[in-house]
Amino acid sequence: MPKLRGEAFWRETLRSAHYVVAPMVDQSELAWRLLSRRHGAQLCYTPMLHAQVFLRDANYRRENLYGEACPEDRPLIVQFCANDPEVFVQAALLAQDYCDAIDLNLGCPQMIAKRGHYGAFLQEEWDLLQRMNIDKTVKYAQMLEKAGCQLLTVHGRTKEQKGPLAGVASWEHIQAVRKAVNIPVFANGNIQCLSDVEECIRKTGVHGVMSAEGNLHNPALFEGRNPLVWEMAEEYLEIVRKYPCPLSYVRAHLFKLWHHTLQVYQQLREELAKVKTLEGIVDVNRELKLRCQEEIANQKEGEKPKEGLPFFHWICQPYIRPGKNEESHCSSEQEPDVYGICYLTLLYCFLKHECCWPKERCRENGDSGTEKGVRGKRALEEEEDGNSELLSKNKQKKKLRNPNKSFDPSLKPKYAKCDQCGNPKGNKCVFNMCRGCCKKRAFKEVADCPGHGLLFKTKYEKSLSWQHSQRGIQTPDINQRGDAQVGETAVLKEAADSTG
């Protein structure tokens, strides 16, 4: 059967999907994808996988894809980050039997993507300037189409627009790309409800619309309804029992679902952060449900939602980031303050050996620092240990559990380094080395290191003594290598095996 391309690929392989759940690190796992599919999603992406790790680590493949195979979870697109075409192709070949298409991430704007030289920072290989216009975005998309791309997702923001600076996505850029290429295009950005999806398709002409944050706060977004939070939470937890995932994923999903309610019940927010088991999370969810039901029972007639929310806090609804224009967040008329090339994700359907990704785009990028004029998150965290506002959320939680904990780098214990490799040395090592280097040297010199529990000399002497006693021969001295050379290698190997 010939390989399907473009529109035919979208219609037949992806089943003309309009409603798409975005790839989300630690969030678009199998359980969440199944919940989203039950409530209107027609196509899902896996979380972003690292192609290099996927290629070399069988456990990584099993934990992130092979072990999650499920007939209900199709059509499915696997997303990789990569900066080497050969690695990307080999990873795709390993994944192709477990999905319907392979996606290359060209949109991740986070600093980890800059350090790893993938995602949105691959754009810099195209000699892009810091500020771009729509023409450049269109040319970039056309270049990807020419390279063999079968579907594009345009995020409509620059890589500088992230977190509190996300702002409004430019549907004008998305529309321009849609008109300029002959392959299917998905849009992502400004999607809070089903009417946003419909308006985006109408204004931009795209084939489908992808949702990330909107889906996390309301997995029934594509059904066009706003259910009770506990209904979605309980259904998700039931799926997790059948298809387990790390507890951190489950906790993060409940924080999103119960976001507005947890602003009211701060104590339960702290309990949700501390629980260590799935049953503990279920208990917190049950308590949140009871609190909300009690609040509903005591509700006065005509009472309206507080804090300017469109619905009461126990109903699934979008979260509007501070600073975003709430009244017209769907309007494509609002342009970002800084135009740059929009994020694009690149999709190849069943690559086989057909990857045409230009190799000149894969040159090493030595620049791993923060952008000029912008202080990195880590720099802010380390600037002042006393100011909790400058600490990451994880460090704030640790500080809450242990008020005396310090994150000042200057107060961290200083470790003496191994003379050989620079790793921390053993405090009682006779060679002033780490265990790995010590083991190699002790084996080579037939010596003991009680500090690391390495007894090559002792075991060697015992082995020789036993061998010679069996033959009725007097045990030679350890330093005499002449007649004792016979069988020495085997004895040393035996001592090394028992020590290691």
PDB file of C-alpha atoms in Angstrom, residues 106-253:
ATOM      1  CA  LEU A 106      10.110  22.481  16.810  1.00  0.00           C
ATOM      2  CA  GLY A 107       8.097  24.473  19.334  1.00  0.00           C
ATOM      3  CA  CYS A 108       9.299  23.918  22.916  1.00  0.00           C
ATOM      4  CA  PRO A 109      10.435  27.342  24.202  1.00  0.00           C
ATOM      5  CA  GLN A 110      11.762  26.265  27.617  1.00  0.00           C
ATOM      6  CA  MET A 111      15.371  26.700  28.734  1.00  0.00           C
ATOM      7  CA  ILE A 112      15.865  22.929  28.871  1.00  0.00           C
ATOM      8  CA  ALA A 113      15.200  22.917  25.122  1.00  0.00           C
ATOM      9  CA  LYS A 114      17.816  25.622  24.621  1.00  0.00           C
ATOM     10  CA  ARG A 115      20.393  23.700  26.660  1.00  0.00           C
ATOM     11  CA  GLY A 116      19.590  20.494  24.756  1.00  0.00           C
ATOM     12  CA  HIS A 117      19.452  22.351  21.431  1.00  0.00           C
ATOM     13  CA  TYR A 118      16.024  21.160  20.320  1.00  0.00           C
ATOM     14  CA  GLY A 119      12.423  22.417  20.144  1.00  0.00           C
ATOM     15  CA  ALA A 120      11.945  26.071  19.180  1.00  0.00           C
ATOM     16  CA  PHE A 121      15.699  26.659  19.346  1.00  0.00           C
ATOM     17  CA  LEU A 122      16.296  24.618  16.201  1.00  0.00           C
ATOM     18  CA  GLN A 123      14.828  27.651  14.439  1.00  0.00           C
ATOM     19  CA  GLU A 124      18.084  29.459  15.155  1.00  0.00           C
ATOM     20  CA  GLU A 125      19.795  27.118  12.740  1.00  0.00           C
ATOM     21  CA  TRP A 126      17.911  28.882   9.950  1.00  0.00           C
ATOM     22  CA  ASP A 127      19.840  32.069  10.608  1.00  0.00           C
ATOM     23  CA  LEU A 128      16.755  33.723  11.978  1.00  0.00           C
ATOM     24  CA  LEU A 129      16.818  37.213  13.401  1.00  0.00           C
ATOM     25  CA  GLN A 130      15.377  37.894  16.861  1.00  0.00           C
ATOM     26  CA  ARG A 131      12.235  39.543  15.423  1.00  0.00           C
ATOM     27  CA  MET A 132      10.447  38.097  12.438  1.00  0.00           C
ATOM     28  CA  ASN A 133       7.304  38.845  10.452  1.00  0.00           C
ATOM     29  CA  ILE A 134       4.573  36.715   8.910  1.00  0.00           C
ATOM     30  CA  ASP A 135       6.546  36.283   5.680  1.00  0.00           C
ATOM     31  CA  LYS A 136       9.370  34.573   7.553  1.00  0.00           C
ATOM     32  CA  THR A 137       6.923  32.260   9.331  1.00  0.00           C
ATOM     33  CA  VAL A 138       5.399  31.279   5.998  1.00  0.00           C
ATOM     34  CA  LYS A 139       8.807  30.648   4.391  1.00  0.00           C
ATOM     35  CA  TYR A 140       9.804  28.507   7.364  1.00  0.00           C
ATOM     36  CA  ALA A 141       6.644  26.403   6.987  1.00  0.00           C
ATOM     37  CA  GLN A 142       7.197  26.028   3.244  1.00  0.00           C
ATOM     38  CA  MET A 143      10.766  24.903   3.850  1.00  0.00           C
ATOM     39  CA  LEU A 144       9.498  22.191   6.231  1.00  0.00           C
ATOM     40  CA  GLU A 145       6.881  21.056   3.716  1.00  0.00           C
ATOM     41  CA  LYS A 146       9.575  20.749   1.068  1.00  0.00           C
ATOM     42  CA  ALA A 147      11.676  18.667   3.484  1.00  0.00           C
ATOM     43  CA  GLY A 148       8.929  16.025   3.618  1.00  0.00           C
ATOM     44  CA  CYS A 149       6.661  17.200   6.426  1.00  0.00           C
ATOM     45  CA  GLN A 150       3.103  15.803   6.147  1.00  0.00           C
ATOM     46  CA  LEU A 151       1.350  17.954   8.770  1.00  0.00           C
ATOM     47  CA  LEU A 152       2.206  21.147  10.667  1.00  0.00           C
ATOM     48  CA  THR A 153       0.989  22.408  14.016  1.00  0.00           C
ATOM     49  CA  VAL A 154       1.392  26.173  14.363  1.00  0.00           C
ATOM     50  CA  HIS A 155       1.355  27.540  17.903  1.00  0.00           C
ATOM     51  CA  GLY A 156       1.004  31.169  16.929  1.00  0.00           C
ATOM     52  CA  ARG A 157       3.442  32.541  19.490  1.00  0.00           C
ATOM     53  CA  THR A 158       7.137  33.352  19.536  1.00  0.00           C
ATOM     54  CA  LYS A 159       9.476  31.302  21.673  1.00  0.00           C
ATOM     55  CA  GLU A 160       9.840  34.326  23.968  1.00  0.00           C
ATOM     56  CA  GLN A 161       6.115  34.167  24.755  1.00  0.00           C
ATOM     57  CA  LYS A 162       5.900  31.662  27.588  1.00  0.00           C
ATOM     58  CA  GLY A 163       4.662  31.510  31.184  1.00  0.00           C
ATOM     59  CA  PRO A 164       3.352  34.883  32.363  1.00  0.00           C
ATOM     60  CA  LEU A 165       4.502  36.448  29.068  1.00  0.00           C
ATOM     61  CA  ALA A 166       2.478  34.018  26.927  1.00  0.00           C
ATOM     62  CA  GLY A 167       0.014  36.641  25.769  1.00  0.00           C
ATOM     63  CA  VAL A 168      -2.393  36.016  22.900  1.00  0.00           C
ATOM     64  CA  ALA A 169      -1.538  33.640  20.048  1.00  0.00           C
ATOM     65  CA  SER A 170      -1.607  35.143  16.570  1.00  0.00           C
ATOM     66  CA  TRP A 171      -4.253  33.423  14.459  1.00  0.00           C
ATOM     67  CA  GLU A 172      -3.145  35.683  11.593  1.00  0.00           C
ATOM     68  CA  HIS A 173       0.186  33.818  11.454  1.00  0.00           C
ATOM     69  CA  ILE A 174      -1.642  30.487  11.554  1.00  0.00           C
ATOM     70  CA  GLN A 175      -3.982  31.544   8.748  1.00  0.00           C
ATOM     71  CA  ALA A 176      -1.032  32.670   6.615  1.00  0.00           C
ATOM     72  CA  VAL A 177       0.701  29.302   7.032  1.00  0.00           C
ATOM     73  CA  ARG A 178      -2.522  27.427   6.229  1.00  0.00           C
ATOM     74  CA  LYS A 179      -2.887  29.330   2.936  1.00  0.00           C
ATOM     75  CA  ALA A 180       0.770  28.916   1.985  1.00  0.00           C
ATOM     76  CA  VAL A 181       1.180  25.134   2.293  1.00  0.00           C
ATOM     77  CA  ASN A 182      -0.514  22.161   0.675  1.00  0.00           C
ATOM     78  CA  ILE A 183      -0.444  19.887   3.716  1.00  0.00           C
ATOM     79  CA  PRO A 184      -2.862  19.754   6.690  1.00  0.00           C
ATOM     80  CA  VAL A 185      -2.341  22.356   9.432  1.00  0.00           C
ATOM     81  CA  PHE A 186      -3.347  22.240  13.098  1.00  0.00           C
ATOM     82  CA  ALA A 187      -3.686  25.398  15.214  1.00  0.00           C
ATOM     83  CA  ASN A 188      -2.816  25.800  18.880  1.00  0.00           C
ATOM     84  CA  GLY A 189      -3.385  28.824  21.109  1.00  0.00           C
ATOM     85  CA  ASN A 190      -6.258  30.804  22.675  1.00  0.00           C
ATOM     86  CA  ILE A 191      -8.413  27.676  23.135  1.00  0.00           C
ATOM     87  CA  GLN A 192     -10.508  27.817  26.306  1.00  0.00           C
ATOM     88  CA  CYS A 193     -13.828  26.338  25.167  1.00  0.00           C
ATOM     89  CA  LEU A 194     -15.499  24.635  22.206  1.00  0.00           C
ATOM     90  CA  SER A 195     -16.652  27.943  20.702  1.00  0.00           C
ATOM     91  CA  ASP A 196     -12.959  28.964  20.507  1.00  0.00           C
ATOM     92  CA  VAL A 197     -12.249  25.785  18.538  1.00  0.00           C
ATOM     93  CA  GLU A 198     -15.048  26.500  16.082  1.00  0.00           C
ATOM     94  CA  GLU A 199     -14.043  30.142  15.691  1.00  0.00           C
ATOM     95  CA  CYS A 200     -10.391  29.193  15.129  1.00  0.00           C
ATOM     96  CA  ILE A 201     -11.315  26.730  12.368  1.00  0.00           C
ATOM     97  CA  ARG A 202     -13.603  29.321  10.763  1.00  0.00           C
ATOM     98  CA  LYS A 203     -11.060  32.176  10.858  1.00  0.00           C
ATOM     99  CA  THR A 204      -7.878  30.287   9.984  1.00  0.00           C
ATOM    100  CA  GLY A 205      -9.182  27.422   7.837  1.00  0.00           C
ATOM    101  CA  VAL A 206      -7.074  24.833   9.695  1.00  0.00           C
ATOM    102  CA  HIS A 207      -7.889  21.126   9.680  1.00  0.00           C
ATOM    103  CA  GLY A 208      -7.809  20.692  13.442  1.00  0.00           C
ATOM    104  CA  VAL A 209      -7.287  22.536  16.713  1.00  0.00           C
ATOM    105  CA  MET A 210      -4.953  21.457  19.506  1.00  0.00           C
ATOM    106  CA  SER A 211      -5.547  22.185  23.187  1.00  0.00           C
ATOM    107  CA  ALA A 212      -3.123  21.860  26.094  1.00  0.00           C
ATOM    108  CA  GLU A 213      -3.898  24.048  29.098  1.00  0.00           C
ATOM    109  CA  GLY A 214      -7.605  24.277  28.283  1.00  0.00           C
ATOM    110  CA  ASN A 215      -7.795  20.481  28.162  1.00  0.00           C
ATOM    111  CA  LEU A 216      -5.996  20.131  31.509  1.00  0.00           C
ATOM    112  CA  HIS A 217      -8.549  22.331  33.272  1.00  0.00           C
ATOM    113  CA  ASN A 218     -11.534  20.849  31.458  1.00  0.00           C
ATOM    114  CA  PRO A 219     -11.062  17.456  29.761  1.00  0.00           C
ATOM    115  CA  ALA A 220     -14.642  17.759  28.433  1.00  0.00           C
ATOM    116  CA  LEU A 221     -13.728  20.916  26.478  1.00  0.00           C
ATOM    117  CA  PHE A 222     -14.261  19.230  23.112  1.00  0.00           C
ATOM    118  CA  GLU A 223     -17.756  18.124  24.209  1.00  0.00           C
ATOM    119  CA  GLY A 224     -18.719  21.738  24.730  1.00  0.00           C
ATOM    120  CA  ARG A 225     -19.678  21.301  28.376  1.00  0.00           C
ATOM    121  CA  ASN A 226     -18.380  22.223  31.815  1.00  0.00           C
ATOM    122  CA  PRO A 227     -18.849  19.236  34.150  1.00  0.00           C
ATOM    123  CA  LEU A 228     -18.443  19.083  37.917  1.00  0.00           C
ATOM    124  CA  VAL A 229     -14.764  18.808  38.790  1.00  0.00           C
ATOM    125  CA  TRP A 230     -15.152  15.744  40.959  1.00  0.00           C
ATOM    126  CA  GLU A 231     -16.847  13.839  38.123  1.00  0.00           C
ATOM    127  CA  MET A 232     -13.779  14.282  35.914  1.00  0.00           C
ATOM    128  CA  ALA A 233     -11.380  13.654  38.801  1.00  0.00           C
ATOM    129  CA  GLU A 234     -13.106  10.431  39.887  1.00  0.00           C
ATOM    130  CA  GLU A 235     -13.265   9.130  36.319  1.00  0.00           C
ATOM    131  CA  TYR A 236      -9.575   9.907  35.806  1.00  0.00           C
ATOM    132  CA  LEU A 237      -8.583   8.179  39.057  1.00  0.00           C
ATOM    133  CA  GLU A 238     -10.501   5.061  37.990  1.00  0.00           C
ATOM    134  CA  ILE A 239      -8.578   4.991  34.702  1.00  0.00           C
ATOM    135  CA  VAL A 240      -5.309   5.405  36.612  1.00  0.00           C
ATOM    136  CA  ARG A 241      -6.114   2.280  38.641  1.00  0.00           C
ATOM    137  CA  LYS A 242      -6.311   0.337  35.378  1.00  0.00           C
ATOM    138  CA  TYR A 243      -3.414   2.100  33.633  1.00  0.00           C
ATOM    139  CA  PRO A 244      -1.014   3.222  36.397  1.00  0.00           C
ATOM    140  CA  CYS A 245       1.298   6.194  35.955  1.00  0.00           C
ATOM    141  CA  PRO A 246       3.712   8.053  38.283  1.00  0.00           C
ATOM    142  CA  LEU A 247       2.000   9.658  41.267  1.00  0.00           C
ATOM    143  CA  SER A 248       3.452  13.046  40.319  1.00  0.00           C
ATOM    144  CA  TYR A 249       1.398  12.977  37.089  1.00  0.00           C
ATOM    145  CA  VAL A 250      -1.815  12.228  38.987  1.00  0.00           C
ATOM    146  CA  ARG A 251      -1.150  14.937  41.552  1.00  0.00           C
ATOM    147  CA  ALA A 252      -0.436  17.495  38.824  1.00  0.00           C
ATOM    148  CA  HIS A 253      -3.709  16.664  37.047  1.00  0.00           C
TER     149      HIS A 253
END
